[in-house]
Short mmCIF file of C-alpha atoms in Angstrom, two decimals:
data_model
loop_
_atom_site.label_atom_id
_atom_site.label_comp_id
_atom_site.label_asym_id
_atom_site.label_seq_id
_atom_site.Cartn_x
_atom_site.Cartn_y
_atom_site.Cartn_z
CA MET O 1 22.75 5.71 28.70
CA LEU O 2 21.69 6.82 25.07
CA ASP O 3 21.05 10.21 23.70
CA PHE O 4 17.40 10.12 22.54
CA SER O 5 17.69 12.87 20.24
CA ARG O 6 20.04 11.34 17.86
CA SER O 7 19.05 9.76 14.68
CA TYR O 8 18.96 5.89 14.17
CA PHE O 9 21.84 6.21 12.05
CA GLU O 10 23.80 8.07 14.48
CA LEU O 11 22.68 5.58 17.11
CA PHE O 12 24.61 2.97 15.09
CA GLY O 13 27.53 5.21 14.17
CA MET O 14 26.70 5.06 10.63
CA SER O 15 26.28 7.55 8.01
CA ALA O 16 22.78 8.49 6.98
CA GLY O 17 22.05 6.86 3.76
CA PHE O 18 20.04 4.19 2.05
CA LEU O 19 23.00 1.95 1.42
CA VAL O 20 23.57 0.17 4.75
CA ASP O 21 26.08 -2.67 5.62
CA ILE O 22 23.40 -5.13 7.07
CA PRO O 23 25.84 -7.62 8.61
CA GLU O 24 27.86 -4.48 10.34
CA LEU O 25 24.50 -3.17 11.32
CA ALA O 26 23.42 -6.50 12.99
CA ARG O 27 26.74 -6.74 14.79
CA ARG O 28 26.55 -3.25 16.26
CA TYR O 29 22.76 -4.00 17.08
CA ARG O 30 24.10 -6.84 19.30
CA GLU O 31 26.82 -4.61 20.93
CA LEU O 32 24.31 -2.04 21.72
CA GLN O 33 21.77 -4.27 23.11
CA LYS O 34 24.38 -5.84 25.50
CA VAL O 35 25.14 -2.26 26.74
CA VAL O 36 21.31 -1.07 27.39
CA HIS O 37 19.86 -4.49 28.22
CA PRO O 38 17.63 -4.54 31.25
CA ASP O 39 19.09 -7.51 32.74
CA ARG O 40 22.24 -5.47 33.44
CA PHE O 41 20.43 -3.09 35.55
CA ALA O 42 18.57 -5.43 37.76
CA ALA O 43 20.14 -4.34 40.84
CA ALA O 44 20.01 -0.59 39.84
CA GLY O 45 17.40 2.14 40.91
CA GLN O 46 14.11 2.41 39.32
CA ALA O 47 14.90 5.44 37.23
CA THR O 48 17.90 3.58 35.68
CA GLN O 49 15.88 0.40 35.05
CA ARG O 50 13.24 2.45 33.18
CA LEU O 51 15.82 4.22 31.23
CA SER O 52 17.57 0.94 30.17
CA LEU O 53 14.11 -0.38 29.17
CA GLN O 54 13.51 2.80 26.91
CA SER O 55 16.95 2.46 25.63
CA ALA O 56 16.55 -1.18 24.71
CA THR O 57 13.29 -0.27 22.98
CA LEU O 58 14.77 2.38 20.95
CA VAL O 59 17.65 0.22 19.77
CA ASN O 60 15.23 -2.35 18.66
CA GLU O 61 12.91 0.24 16.89
CA ALA O 62 16.22 1.72 15.23
CA TYR O 63 17.39 -1.88 14.09
CA ASP O 64 13.72 -2.80 12.60
CA THR O 65 13.71 0.43 10.59
CA LEU O 66 17.27 0.49 9.33
CA LYS O 67 17.45 -3.34 8.29
CA ASP O 68 14.11 -3.05 6.14
CA PRO O 69 14.67 -1.38 2.85
CA LEU O 70 10.99 0.15 2.91
CA LYS O 71 11.17 1.37 6.50
CA ARG O 72 14.73 2.61 6.02
CA ALA O 73 13.69 4.73 2.76
CA GLN O 74 10.66 6.04 4.71
CA TYR O 75 12.80 7.03 7.75
CA LEU O 76 15.15 8.67 5.40
CA LEU O 77 12.32 10.63 3.76
CA ARG O 78 11.23 11.55 7.20
CA LEU O 79 14.67 12.84 8.22
CA ARG O 80 14.45 14.98 5.06
CA GLY O 81 11.32 16.68 6.12
CA VAL O 82 8.85 14.48 3.87
CA GLU O 83 5.68 13.47 5.62
CA LEU O 84 4.33 10.42 4.04
CA ASP O 85 0.74 11.16 4.58
CA ALA O 86 -0.10 7.93 3.18
CA GLN O 87 -3.74 7.50 4.06
CA HIS O 88 -4.92 10.26 1.65
CA HIS O 89 -2.41 9.76 -1.18
CA THR O 90 -3.46 8.13 -4.30
CA LEU O 91 -0.60 6.77 -6.42
CA ASN O 92 -0.77 8.38 -9.76
CA ASP O 93 0.65 5.78 -12.04
CA PRO O 94 -1.92 3.96 -14.19
CA ASP O 95 0.53 1.49 -15.62
CA PHE O 96 1.92 0.60 -12.43
CA LEU O 97 -1.65 0.03 -10.92
CA MET O 98 -2.78 -1.87 -14.04
CA GLN O 99 0.36 -4.28 -13.49
CA GLN O 100 -0.57 -4.65 -9.85
CA MET O 101 -4.22 -5.50 -10.61
CA ALA O 102 -2.82 -8.07 -13.24
CA LEU O 103 -0.48 -9.66 -10.48
CA ARG O 104 -3.39 -9.78 -7.84
CA GLU O 105 -5.53 -11.49 -10.58
CA ALA O 106 -2.77 -13.98 -11.45
CA LEU O 107 -2.58 -14.63 -7.72
CA ALA O 108 -6.21 -15.09 -7.19
CA GLU O 109 -6.25 -17.56 -10.09
CA VAL O 110 -3.38 -19.77 -8.53
CA LEU O 111 -5.77 -21.63 -6.28
CA GLN O 112 -7.87 -23.00 -9.19
CA ALA O 113 -4.87 -23.93 -11.35
CA THR O 114 -3.73 -27.68 -11.34
CA ASP O 115 -0.05 -26.50 -11.45
CA ALA O 116 -0.87 -24.09 -8.43
CA ARG O 117 2.59 -24.57 -6.83
CA ALA O 118 4.63 -23.94 -10.00
CA ARG O 119 2.43 -21.09 -10.87
CA LEU O 120 2.92 -19.33 -7.49
CA ASP O 121 6.55 -19.92 -7.50
CA ALA O 122 6.69 -18.12 -10.88
CA LEU O 123 4.63 -15.22 -9.41
CA MET O 124 6.79 -14.80 -6.31
CA GLN O 125 9.91 -14.69 -8.56
CA ASP O 126 8.26 -11.93 -10.54
CA ILE O 127 7.23 -10.11 -7.34
CA GLY O 128 10.80 -10.50 -5.95
CA ASN O 129 12.40 -9.18 -9.16
CA LEU O 130 10.02 -6.03 -9.05
CA ILE O 131 10.77 -5.27 -5.39
CA GLU O 132 14.69 -5.71 -6.25
CA THR O 133 14.37 -3.31 -9.13
CA GLN O 134 12.49 -0.75 -6.75
CA VAL O 135 15.07 -0.98 -4.19
CA ALA O 136 17.83 -0.52 -6.74
CA ARG O 137 15.82 2.61 -7.79
CA LEU O 138 15.61 3.81 -4.36
CA ALA O 139 19.34 3.50 -3.58
CA VAL O 140 19.94 6.02 -6.62
CA GLN O 141 17.03 8.55 -5.94
CA LEU O 142 18.05 8.66 -2.22
CA GLU O 143 21.59 9.24 -2.73
CA GLU O 144 20.76 12.35 -4.63
CA SER O 145 19.60 15.49 -3.15
CA GLY O 146 17.18 17.83 -5.22
CA ALA O 147 13.39 18.09 -5.22
CA GLU O 148 12.90 15.90 -8.36
CA GLN O 149 14.95 12.98 -6.93
CA LEU O 150 13.00 13.33 -3.59
CA GLU O 151 9.64 13.21 -5.36
CA ALA O 152 10.84 10.20 -7.48
CA ALA O 153 11.86 8.63 -4.27
CA VAL O 154 8.41 9.29 -2.59
CA GLN O 155 7.00 7.51 -5.47
CA SER O 156 9.27 4.53 -5.27
CA VAL O 157 8.51 4.13 -1.67
CA GLN O 158 4.65 4.11 -2.51
CA LYS O 159 5.12 1.52 -4.98
CA MET O 160 7.19 -0.66 -2.41
CA GLN O 161 4.39 -0.48 -0.18
CA PHE O 162 2.17 -2.15 -2.90
CA LEU O 163 4.75 -4.61 -3.75
CA ASN O 164 5.22 -5.41 -0.13
CA LYS O 165 1.45 -6.06 0.11
CA LEU O 166 1.62 -8.17 -2.91
CA HIS O 167 4.31 -10.12 -1.48
CA ALA O 168 2.41 -10.59 1.81
CA GLU O 169 -0.60 -11.79 -0.08
CA ALA O 170 1.64 -14.34 -2.03
CA GLU O 171 3.03 -15.56 1.19
CA ALA O 172 -0.31 -16.07 2.78
CA LEU O 173 -1.46 -18.06 -0.24
CA GLU O 174 1.79 -20.07 0.11
CA ALA O 175 0.84 -21.10 3.57
CA ASP O 176 -2.73 -21.89 2.28
CA LEU O 177 -1.22 -24.09 -0.20
CA GLU O 178 0.93 -25.90 2.21
CA ASP O 179 -1.96 -26.60 4.59
CA ALA O 180 -3.89 -27.99 1.62
CA CYS O 181 -1.25 -30.71 0.72
CA MET V 1 -13.22 -3.92 14.03
CA ALA V 2 -16.91 -4.63 13.41
CA TYR V 3 -18.18 -3.88 9.72
CA SER V 4 -21.82 -2.62 9.26
CA ASP V 5 -24.23 -4.66 7.77
CA LYS V 6 -24.23 -2.85 4.48
CA VAL V 7 -20.33 -3.30 4.19
CA ILE V 8 -20.75 -7.11 4.84
CA ASP V 9 -23.59 -7.34 2.31
CA HIS V 10 -21.44 -5.69 -0.33
CA TYR V 11 -18.54 -7.59 0.65
CA GLU V 12 -20.15 -10.90 0.51
CA HIS V 13 -22.40 -10.18 -2.61
CA PRO V 14 -20.42 -7.44 -4.39
CA ARG V 15 -22.39 -5.79 -7.31
CA ASN V 16 -20.90 -5.47 -10.71
CA VAL V 17 -17.64 -7.21 -10.63
CA GLY V 18 -16.12 -7.59 -13.83
CA VAL V 19 -14.18 -6.04 -16.55
CA LEU V 20 -15.31 -4.09 -19.64
CA ASP V 21 -13.21 -3.42 -22.88
CA LYS V 22 -10.56 -0.93 -21.93
CA GLY V 23 -9.82 -0.17 -25.52
CA ALA V 24 -13.43 0.73 -26.45
CA ALA V 25 -14.27 4.32 -27.21
CA ASN V 26 -17.16 4.42 -24.97
CA ILE V 27 -15.26 2.86 -21.89
CA GLY V 28 -13.79 5.01 -19.19
CA THR V 29 -11.39 3.20 -16.96
CA GLY V 30 -10.22 4.40 -13.52
CA MET V 31 -7.20 2.85 -11.74
CA VAL V 32 -6.29 3.95 -8.33
CA GLY V 33 -4.44 2.52 -5.46
CA ALA V 34 -3.72 3.61 -1.78
CA PRO V 35 -0.10 2.95 -0.98
CA ALA V 36 -0.84 2.96 2.85
CA CYS V 37 -3.07 -0.41 2.62
CA GLY V 38 -1.77 -1.59 -0.94
CA ASP V 39 -5.23 -1.69 -1.94
CA VAL V 40 -5.85 -1.56 -5.84
CA MET V 41 -9.20 -0.34 -7.46
CA ARG V 42 -10.28 -0.63 -11.01
CA LEU V 43 -13.64 1.02 -11.94
CA GLN V 44 -15.09 1.19 -15.51
CA ILE V 45 -17.98 2.85 -16.94
CA GLN V 46 -19.75 2.60 -20.24
CA VAL V 47 -21.22 5.67 -21.45
CA ASN V 48 -23.93 6.21 -24.19
CA GLU V 49 -24.27 8.95 -26.80
CA GLN V 50 -26.39 11.16 -24.23
CA GLY V 51 -23.62 10.92 -21.94
CA VAL V 52 -25.45 8.72 -19.31
CA ILE V 53 -23.55 5.93 -17.74
CA GLU V 54 -25.50 2.72 -18.92
CA ASP V 55 -22.93 0.07 -17.28
CA ALA V 56 -20.32 -0.04 -14.71
CA LYS V 57 -17.92 -2.65 -13.55
CA PHE V 58 -15.30 -2.92 -10.69
CA LYS V 59 -12.69 -4.96 -9.48
CA THR V 60 -10.98 -4.38 -5.95
CA TYR V 61 -8.22 -5.98 -4.10
CA GLY V 62 -8.63 -4.77 -0.74
CA CYS V 63 -10.23 -4.77 2.72
CA GLY V 64 -14.06 -5.14 3.08
CA SER V 65 -14.65 -1.37 3.12
CA ALA V 66 -12.76 -0.87 -0.06
CA ILE V 67 -14.71 -3.45 -1.89
CA ALA V 68 -18.01 -2.30 -0.48
CA SER V 69 -17.35 1.39 -1.34
CA SER V 70 -16.64 0.35 -5.00
CA SER V 71 -19.42 -1.89 -5.22
CA LEU V 72 -21.90 0.73 -4.02
CA LEU V 73 -20.58 3.28 -6.29
CA THR V 74 -21.11 1.16 -9.36
CA GLU V 75 -24.72 0.87 -8.47
CA TRP V 76 -24.99 4.64 -7.72
CA VAL V 77 -23.50 5.74 -11.19
CA LYS V 78 -25.46 3.59 -13.50
CA GLY V 79 -28.37 5.68 -15.02
CA ARG V 80 -26.48 8.81 -13.97
CA THR V 81 -25.02 11.48 -16.32
CA LEU V 82 -21.14 11.99 -16.10
CA ASP V 83 -21.85 15.34 -14.59
CA GLU V 84 -24.02 13.67 -11.96
CA ALA V 85 -21.50 11.03 -11.26
CA ARG V 86 -18.57 13.45 -10.82
CA GLU V 87 -20.57 15.28 -8.13
CA ILE V 88 -20.68 12.06 -5.86
CA LYS V 89 -18.78 12.70 -2.78
CA ASN V 90 -16.81 10.18 -0.62
CA SER V 91 -18.70 11.42 2.45
CA GLU V 92 -21.81 10.03 0.79
CA ILE V 93 -20.29 6.59 0.38
CA ALA V 94 -18.88 6.70 3.88
CA GLU V 95 -22.32 7.68 5.44
CA GLU V 96 -24.32 5.17 3.53
CA LEU V 97 -21.92 2.30 4.39
CA ALA V 98 -21.55 3.78 8.10
CA LEU V 99 -17.59 3.73 7.78
CA PRO V 100 -15.77 4.18 10.78
CA PRO V 101 -13.03 7.18 10.60
CA VAL V 102 -10.12 4.73 9.81
CA LYS V 103 -11.83 3.59 6.77
CA ILE V 104 -12.97 6.80 5.39
CA HIS V 105 -9.90 6.67 3.02
CA CYS V 106 -11.50 3.58 1.29
CA SER V 107 -14.41 5.88 0.06
CA VAL V 108 -11.95 8.49 -0.92
CA LEU V 109 -10.19 5.76 -3.19
CA ALA V 110 -13.69 5.03 -4.69
CA GLU V 111 -14.42 8.65 -5.37
CA ASP V 112 -10.97 9.14 -6.92
CA ALA V 113 -11.74 6.05 -9.04
CA ILE V 114 -14.97 7.47 -10.59
CA LYS V 115 -13.09 10.53 -11.08
CA ALA V 116 -10.39 8.81 -13.03
CA ALA V 117 -12.80 6.85 -15.16
CA ILE V 118 -14.63 9.94 -16.08
CA ALA V 119 -11.60 11.65 -17.08
CA ASP V 120 -10.41 8.59 -19.09
CA TYR V 121 -13.67 8.53 -20.96
CA GLN V 122 -13.47 12.15 -21.71
CA SER V 123 -9.96 12.17 -22.96
CA LYS V 124 -10.97 9.27 -25.37
CA GLN V 125 -13.74 11.48 -26.76
CA GLY V 126 -11.48 14.55 -26.98
CA ALA V 127 -8.71 12.45 -28.98
#
């Protein structure tokens, strides 16, 4: 059914890289899902059914990974042998962390403000811009080989992790604001 | 996952939350962050002429364990010399707060923060 040893990129017949044609990825995902979907093997033997389920799971995993810039970058780094042992890794960039702290503080102050909605919108705009900048950097860093670029890409991935967390916090706050209205 | 009573106590009543003047010569600021969870921590110390930490403040955006670790650490470092403060190990924090294995990295973050604050203070003195 599927070759489980192939990379996610190979699975979708795409070349391994950070720049991915997302609509094309989605199209190939739907095609693959049709091929491996367990419904098609309802009448088949147990082994085939199990294989179909495993294949469908793999296709879902691959799609989830490749469509998301952060997960795609992390996956590319893993393919290049970089283990992102994030648990014990502290980002060593005081200026970036200072900015994160300031944004978190601004986010915390939103609820007390009379113009909460406008402030949150402005902050989400800022966060969105920062994420876009980081994605653009990753695109350059991951296209190059070489140890220096790889190290820079790891740093960018770490920064993306902070920014995604910040974005999630902002979205949670947005939900709170909507509930309050 | 259940937090220990000590974590909850620090989380609900964090000690020494605040900010010190980052630009002052007798203040050291440590900024650290854990990419895995997106937690950010700022820990600041005010050091007197004898090299003793006379005040400490922190601000942490993160989970209960990260907040408790930094809160506890600010209590511990007050009154200690820089050398004594540098000796504090994350395992002591984890033990005091009864942190589960998946939250040990929060105490590591706090240890990194005090080390960074001390280094920042000393670089100001050397300059």
